[in-house]
Amino acid sequence: MAESVILLAVAKIGAALGNEAINQASSQFKKFIAQLTELQGSMGRIRRELRLIHEFLCRMDVRNHKNPTYEIWVEEVRMLAYGIEDIADEYLHIVGQKHHGGWRIYLKKGFKHPNVLLSLNRIASLVKEAEINLVHLFQAKDRTCPMLEALPKDKAWELFCNTAFPGDTNHKCPKEMTKLAHQVASKCKGIPLAIVSIGRLLFRRDKTKEELKRIHDQLNWELFNNPSLEHVRNILYLSYIYLPTHLKSCFLYCSLFPEDYLMRRKKLIRLWVAEGFIERRGESTMEEVAEGYLKELVHRNMLQLVQKNSFGRMKSFRIHDIMHELAVDLCQKECFGGVYEGDKHAEYIEEKDGRRLVIHKLKKGIYQSPSNLHRLRSLIALDIGTPSSSLLPLIVGMSRYMSVLELSGLPIENVPDAIEDLFNLRHLGLRGSKVKVLPKSVEKLTNLLTLDLFGSDRQELPRGIVKLKNLRHLLAERVYDATWAEFRSASGVRIPRNLGNLTNLQTLNALDAQDESLGCLGELRQLRSFRIWNVKGIYCGRLCESLVQMQFLSVLSVNASDKNEVLQLNALPPNLKKLRLTGRLAEGTLCESLFQAVGQNLYSLHLYWSELKENPLPSLSQMSNMTDLDLTSAYTGEELIFLSGWFPNLKTLFLRDLPNLKLLEFKKDAMASLERLILINLNSMTEVPPGIEFLGHLKKLSFAGITPDFLMLLRQCSRIGRVRWQHSLRH
């Protein structure tokens, strides 16, 4: 349906009318204030008309979705809304969205440049034309979209009861179920087909309030698993129609990925935000709101939750096969987006005015197919074999409205200077590419929210990166060892000056520590995830001063410059959930109040090369909510004994490179929830850990780097006979 498209256009016009930069532009264009006022008035009237049409569509969709006349009218509305969105973006590009100094300079220069005035006149003409067309479309709705008759509420209720409840009860709804049954029946909006289908489902079930509530809450699940339910596709369509408008675009977006494709929470949320699907709600970040959308789609069974992390947060998702098929059809019907899968759907982009393109599999260069490439706003390449040498220049040259460019995994080596022409770009994904240097012109991508260079060959970032004040996620960690077995497994990026300008940053992975950058860290108070490399002991004081100001920080990784540097950390943010420390820890670090402040919030702790002489377990065991513990070259002692009651929620224990460890023992009722135990290179250990039989929930047991003698002990040990275990021999 076109509601989501209209809402995006309404949001863009709202930004054009409400942005402070417009006031700035008005003061600059004093001689043309009348024209600006008229232009803004037209935009306001367009916004009102769009809202009226949106309300009309919300009432009409269920009853007219198979009415060809109605569908033609909706198509006209959709294409006009797309055009209005383009006009709004062009307008915002000219008059500016921000009040910062650099943009004021642009405005002043632009004011003197006749092309800017010509562009404003052109936009005013387009807006006036759109306003006229919109009024005509709204007036035509009664002629082209007759309202199909639905059953009155009492007749709909009567049909529901006659279908759902047996004749021996006179088709009466039990009193205790009446309220909930009315809620279920009301979902059908008086449509007999929907009423009968849902009524038949209830007829075959127990007539209890609990059963009715389950059907109410999990209707989609029932549709997928109940083969006797008729008209499944129609009801699935109905379930989509009943989605709140703000969820429809998010759901359709998921269908652009291949069937059974595993979608990751973080990446999906960043893409949604960049697409403009997420509404602002109070003090919540858009990412937090988007996570709420995800939960709602899972609750409605529109998405299937595949995996949670160890502390219960949603991690990955799929879309059900049946729902995927329906959503793909809707995407094509609504010109929401299309896919390339060999040559299977290439004609769709050719024939339709698609706004989004996801490349599943490409048999020939993309430049050979779509004539409507200039209308694309999003391009995602999942096929790492996609020809990349010509792809990026092609996009930059033809798709100036592009907002999402996700090319991770492609062997792209160069980003053209003309990338600056993508003024609307909000997401640039070059993860795992061969890009070494970004052009200086990237500083002009003032709308950019996510820059993902993780795992690429990047060597440095341009100094102007600090001008991207809207940037929320900067991922630029260069990885040398994906197993993290080496001390220097990765490196950060240097941002020496004006790092504090990036006050909207939520993710900074990773920064290379320097004197100048450390002085600005305290300004980044919106950070949620932060990794820093090359930390020297003398930096720790200033680093901790900055960290305690990051009240929202939940993921932190601090990595020393070399094995001899001592990390003297005396304070941590209070809301940390995941912490990784690489490097020697100052004596007494674990015993001090450092971990006490975050103890009950911390779920995941990784200590690498800590060189602890004292047994860390007594101190760490106070963190009762911990679910992951990783000790790699972290302890030089000979014994680790897990006492009864310690780590009740721990699910993963990872012990690696503890060369002096001779005894590893588990007392009864220690780590009662442990599911994964990974032991690597414990060279001095000569016996199977005593008490391993007490780990009743163990699902994975791994021994790596063991000797043939130890392997023989494992095979002879009856205590681990019930657990499936794996091993690798020492080289």
mmCIF file of C-alpha atoms in Angstrom, residues 242-417:
data_model
loop_
_atom_site.group_PDB
_atom_site.id
_atom_site.type_symbol
_atom_site.label_atom_id
_atom_site.label_comp_id
_atom_site.label_asym_id
_atom_site.label_seq_id
_atom_site.Cartn_x
_atom_site.Cartn_y
_atom_site.Cartn_z
ATOM 1 C CA TYR A 242 -3.386 -4.215 9.758
ATOM 2 C CA LEU A 243 0.241 -3.441 10.396
ATOM 3 C CA PRO A 244 0.721 0.098 11.674
ATOM 4 C CA THR A 245 1.953 2.245 8.806
ATOM 5 C CA HIS A 246 5.362 2.764 10.390
ATOM 6 C CA LEU A 247 5.944 -1.016 10.330
ATOM 7 C CA LYS A 248 4.913 -1.653 6.732
ATOM 8 C CA SER A 249 8.035 -0.238 5.118
ATOM 9 C CA CYS A 250 10.235 -2.048 7.628
ATOM 10 C CA PHE A 251 8.529 -5.340 6.833
ATOM 11 C CA LEU A 252 8.663 -4.915 3.064
ATOM 12 C CA TYR A 253 12.334 -4.003 3.321
ATOM 13 C CA CYS A 254 13.088 -7.405 4.828
ATOM 14 C CA SER A 255 11.551 -9.154 1.827
ATOM 15 C CA LEU A 256 14.151 -7.620 -0.489
ATOM 16 C CA PHE A 257 16.682 -10.052 0.942
ATOM 17 C CA PRO A 258 16.768 -13.669 -0.296
ATOM 18 C CA GLU A 259 14.506 -16.331 1.160
ATOM 19 C CA ASP A 260 16.011 -17.723 4.393
ATOM 20 C CA TYR A 261 18.511 -14.846 4.478
ATOM 21 C CA LEU A 262 19.776 -14.203 8.007
ATOM 22 C CA MET A 263 19.295 -10.543 8.921
ATOM 23 C CA ARG A 264 21.392 -9.046 11.718
ATOM 24 C CA ARG A 265 19.814 -6.635 14.175
ATOM 25 C CA LYS A 266 22.468 -3.919 14.107
ATOM 26 C CA LYS A 267 22.806 -3.718 10.352
ATOM 27 C CA LEU A 268 19.080 -3.923 9.684
ATOM 28 C CA ILE A 269 18.387 -1.131 12.151
ATOM 29 C CA ARG A 270 21.023 1.127 10.599
ATOM 30 C CA LEU A 271 19.536 0.542 7.169
ATOM 31 C CA TRP A 272 16.019 1.319 8.401
ATOM 32 C CA VAL A 273 17.196 4.551 9.993
ATOM 33 C CA ALA A 274 19.043 5.569 6.828
ATOM 34 C CA GLU A 275 15.940 4.838 4.742
ATOM 35 C CA GLY A 276 13.890 7.206 6.889
ATOM 36 C CA PHE A 277 11.495 4.549 8.187
ATOM 37 C CA ILE A 278 11.971 5.367 11.868
ATOM 38 C CA GLU A 279 9.985 7.988 13.742
ATOM 39 C CA ARG A 280 11.459 10.051 16.531
ATOM 40 C CA ARG A 281 9.902 9.271 19.905
ATOM 41 C CA GLY A 282 10.712 11.381 22.922
ATOM 42 C CA GLU A 283 14.199 10.911 24.309
ATOM 43 C CA SER A 284 14.754 7.550 22.611
ATOM 44 C CA THR A 285 17.297 7.338 19.819
ATOM 45 C CA MET A 286 16.041 6.253 16.424
ATOM 46 C CA GLU A 287 18.024 3.038 16.863
ATOM 47 C CA GLU A 288 16.153 2.306 20.089
ATOM 48 C CA VAL A 289 12.833 3.024 18.389
ATOM 49 C CA ALA A 290 13.836 0.738 15.507
ATOM 50 C CA GLU A 291 14.615 -2.080 17.916
ATOM 51 C CA GLY A 292 11.096 -1.644 19.246
ATOM 52 C CA TYR A 293 9.799 -2.005 15.679
ATOM 53 C CA LEU A 294 11.748 -5.254 15.371
ATOM 54 C CA LYS A 295 10.233 -6.608 18.560
ATOM 55 C CA GLU A 296 6.768 -5.713 17.330
ATOM 56 C CA LEU A 297 7.286 -7.463 13.986
ATOM 57 C CA VAL A 298 8.525 -10.560 15.810
ATOM 58 C CA HIS A 299 5.569 -10.431 18.195
ATOM 59 C CA ARG A 300 3.218 -10.285 15.206
ATOM 60 C CA ASN A 301 5.075 -13.227 13.618
ATOM 61 C CA MET A 302 5.935 -11.153 10.561
ATOM 62 C CA LEU A 303 9.587 -11.907 11.323
ATOM 63 C CA GLN A 304 11.025 -15.028 12.932
ATOM 64 C CA LEU A 305 13.572 -14.605 15.701
ATOM 65 C CA VAL A 306 16.506 -16.919 14.955
ATOM 66 C CA GLN A 307 19.047 -16.078 17.632
ATOM 67 C CA LYS A 308 19.466 -14.066 20.804
ATOM 68 C CA ASN A 309 22.764 -13.103 22.339
ATOM 69 C CA SER A 310 23.809 -14.566 25.668
ATOM 70 C CA PHE A 311 21.955 -11.950 27.670
ATOM 71 C CA GLY A 312 18.681 -12.208 25.794
ATOM 72 C CA ARG A 313 18.874 -9.424 23.225
ATOM 73 C CA MET A 314 17.580 -10.160 19.726
ATOM 74 C CA LYS A 315 20.451 -10.844 17.335
ATOM 75 C CA SER A 316 19.262 -12.296 14.019
ATOM 76 C CA PHE A 317 16.015 -12.817 12.099
ATOM 77 C CA ARG A 318 14.439 -14.420 9.072
ATOM 78 C CA ILE A 319 11.192 -13.832 7.254
ATOM 79 C CA HIS A 320 8.901 -16.860 6.944
ATOM 80 C CA ASP A 321 8.790 -18.485 3.492
ATOM 81 C CA ILE A 322 5.061 -17.894 2.998
ATOM 82 C CA MET A 323 5.245 -14.335 4.249
ATOM 83 C CA HIS A 324 8.311 -13.706 2.093
ATOM 84 C CA GLU A 325 6.414 -14.708 -1.043
ATOM 85 C CA LEU A 326 3.570 -12.343 -0.217
ATOM 86 C CA ALA A 327 5.915 -9.481 0.645
ATOM 87 C CA VAL A 328 7.856 -9.868 -2.615
ATOM 88 C CA ASP A 329 4.607 -9.460 -4.547
ATOM 89 C CA LEU A 330 3.716 -6.393 -2.497
ATOM 90 C CA CYS A 331 7.151 -4.883 -3.114
ATOM 91 C CA GLN A 332 6.701 -5.172 -6.850
ATOM 92 C CA LYS A 333 3.137 -3.958 -6.782
ATOM 93 C CA GLU A 334 4.033 -0.884 -4.759
ATOM 94 C CA CYS A 335 7.278 -0.113 -6.596
ATOM 95 C CA PHE A 336 8.887 -0.374 -3.176
ATOM 96 C CA GLY A 337 11.934 -2.208 -4.463
ATOM 97 C CA GLY A 338 13.223 -5.050 -6.553
ATOM 98 C CA VAL A 339 15.960 -7.634 -6.719
ATOM 99 C CA TYR A 340 18.472 -8.936 -9.214
ATOM 100 C CA GLU A 341 18.732 -12.701 -9.084
ATOM 101 C CA GLY A 342 20.510 -13.723 -12.236
ATOM 102 C CA ASP A 343 18.118 -12.440 -14.882
ATOM 103 C CA LYS A 344 15.027 -13.526 -12.960
ATOM 104 C CA HIS A 345 13.760 -10.119 -11.866
ATOM 105 C CA ALA A 346 15.847 -7.804 -14.022
ATOM 106 C CA GLU A 347 12.805 -6.813 -16.059
ATOM 107 C CA TYR A 348 11.100 -5.466 -12.921
ATOM 108 C CA ILE A 349 13.595 -2.635 -12.511
ATOM 109 C CA GLU A 350 13.360 -1.973 -16.229
ATOM 110 C CA GLU A 351 9.563 -1.695 -16.238
ATOM 111 C CA LYS A 352 8.868 -0.225 -12.808
ATOM 112 C CA ASP A 353 10.024 2.954 -11.165
ATOM 113 C CA GLY A 354 11.685 1.065 -8.317
ATOM 114 C CA ARG A 355 13.368 2.989 -5.524
ATOM 115 C CA ARG A 356 15.436 0.163 -4.042
ATOM 116 C CA LEU A 357 17.524 -2.557 -5.623
ATOM 117 C CA VAL A 358 19.104 -5.552 -3.895
ATOM 118 C CA ILE A 359 21.516 -7.625 -5.966
ATOM 119 C CA HIS A 360 21.243 -11.298 -5.029
ATOM 120 C CA LYS A 361 23.144 -12.695 -7.987
ATOM 121 C CA LEU A 362 24.368 -10.823 -11.023
ATOM 122 C CA LYS A 363 25.196 -12.545 -14.296
ATOM 123 C CA LYS A 364 26.032 -9.394 -16.208
ATOM 124 C CA GLY A 365 27.038 -5.848 -15.439
ATOM 125 C CA ILE A 366 24.307 -3.815 -13.832
ATOM 126 C CA TYR A 367 24.910 -1.053 -16.336
ATOM 127 C CA GLN A 368 23.349 -3.227 -19.044
ATOM 128 C CA SER A 369 19.859 -3.349 -17.533
ATOM 129 C CA PRO A 370 18.088 -0.644 -15.562
ATOM 130 C CA SER A 371 17.068 2.481 -17.420
ATOM 131 C CA ASN A 372 15.556 3.881 -14.223
ATOM 132 C CA LEU A 373 18.821 3.819 -12.296
ATOM 133 C CA HIS A 374 18.575 7.571 -11.805
ATOM 134 C CA ARG A 375 15.523 7.036 -9.565
ATOM 135 C CA LEU A 376 17.226 4.587 -7.214
ATOM 136 C CA ARG A 377 17.529 5.602 -3.581
ATOM 137 C CA SER A 378 19.017 2.385 -2.222
ATOM 138 C CA LEU A 379 21.415 -0.176 -3.627
ATOM 139 C CA ILE A 380 22.500 -3.245 -1.663
ATOM 140 C CA ALA A 381 24.879 -5.774 -3.224
ATOM 141 C CA LEU A 382 24.829 -9.210 -1.592
ATOM 142 C CA ASP A 383 26.749 -10.897 -4.406
ATOM 143 C CA ILE A 384 30.432 -10.243 -3.742
ATOM 144 C CA GLY A 385 31.073 -11.181 -7.355
ATOM 145 C CA THR A 386 29.211 -8.082 -8.529
ATOM 146 C CA PRO A 387 31.407 -6.168 -11.017
ATOM 147 C CA SER A 388 32.688 -3.338 -8.867
ATOM 148 C CA SER A 389 35.076 -1.368 -11.047
ATOM 149 C CA SER A 390 32.245 0.333 -12.913
ATOM 150 C CA LEU A 391 29.457 0.011 -10.344
ATOM 151 C CA LEU A 392 30.363 2.841 -7.984
ATOM 152 C CA PRO A 393 31.137 5.415 -10.722
ATOM 153 C CA LEU A 394 27.867 4.438 -12.406
ATOM 154 C CA ILE A 395 25.859 5.003 -9.226
ATOM 155 C CA VAL A 396 27.588 8.289 -8.460
ATOM 156 C CA GLY A 397 26.939 9.501 -11.978
ATOM 157 C CA MET A 398 23.292 8.473 -12.276
ATOM 158 C CA SER A 399 21.677 8.165 -8.828
ATOM 159 C CA ARG A 400 22.053 11.526 -7.139
ATOM 160 C CA TYR A 401 19.183 10.882 -4.694
ATOM 161 C CA MET A 402 20.865 7.745 -3.322
ATOM 162 C CA SER A 403 20.436 7.401 0.452
ATOM 163 C CA VAL A 404 21.719 3.840 1.032
ATOM 164 C CA LEU A 405 24.778 2.422 -0.699
ATOM 165 C CA GLU A 406 25.677 -0.949 0.816
ATOM 166 C CA LEU A 407 28.565 -2.551 -1.086
ATOM 167 C CA SER A 408 30.235 -4.545 1.673
ATOM 168 C CA GLY A 409 32.448 -7.390 0.510
ATOM 169 C CA LEU A 410 32.963 -6.055 -2.994
ATOM 170 C CA PRO A 411 36.610 -5.653 -4.079
ATOM 171 C CA ILE A 412 36.227 -1.905 -4.556
ATOM 172 C CA GLU A 413 39.589 -0.140 -4.505
ATOM 173 C CA ASN A 414 38.689 3.468 -5.226
ATOM 174 C CA VAL A 415 35.869 5.781 -4.244
ATOM 175 C CA PRO A 416 35.433 8.541 -6.856
ATOM 176 C CA ASP A 417 35.720 12.197 -5.872
#
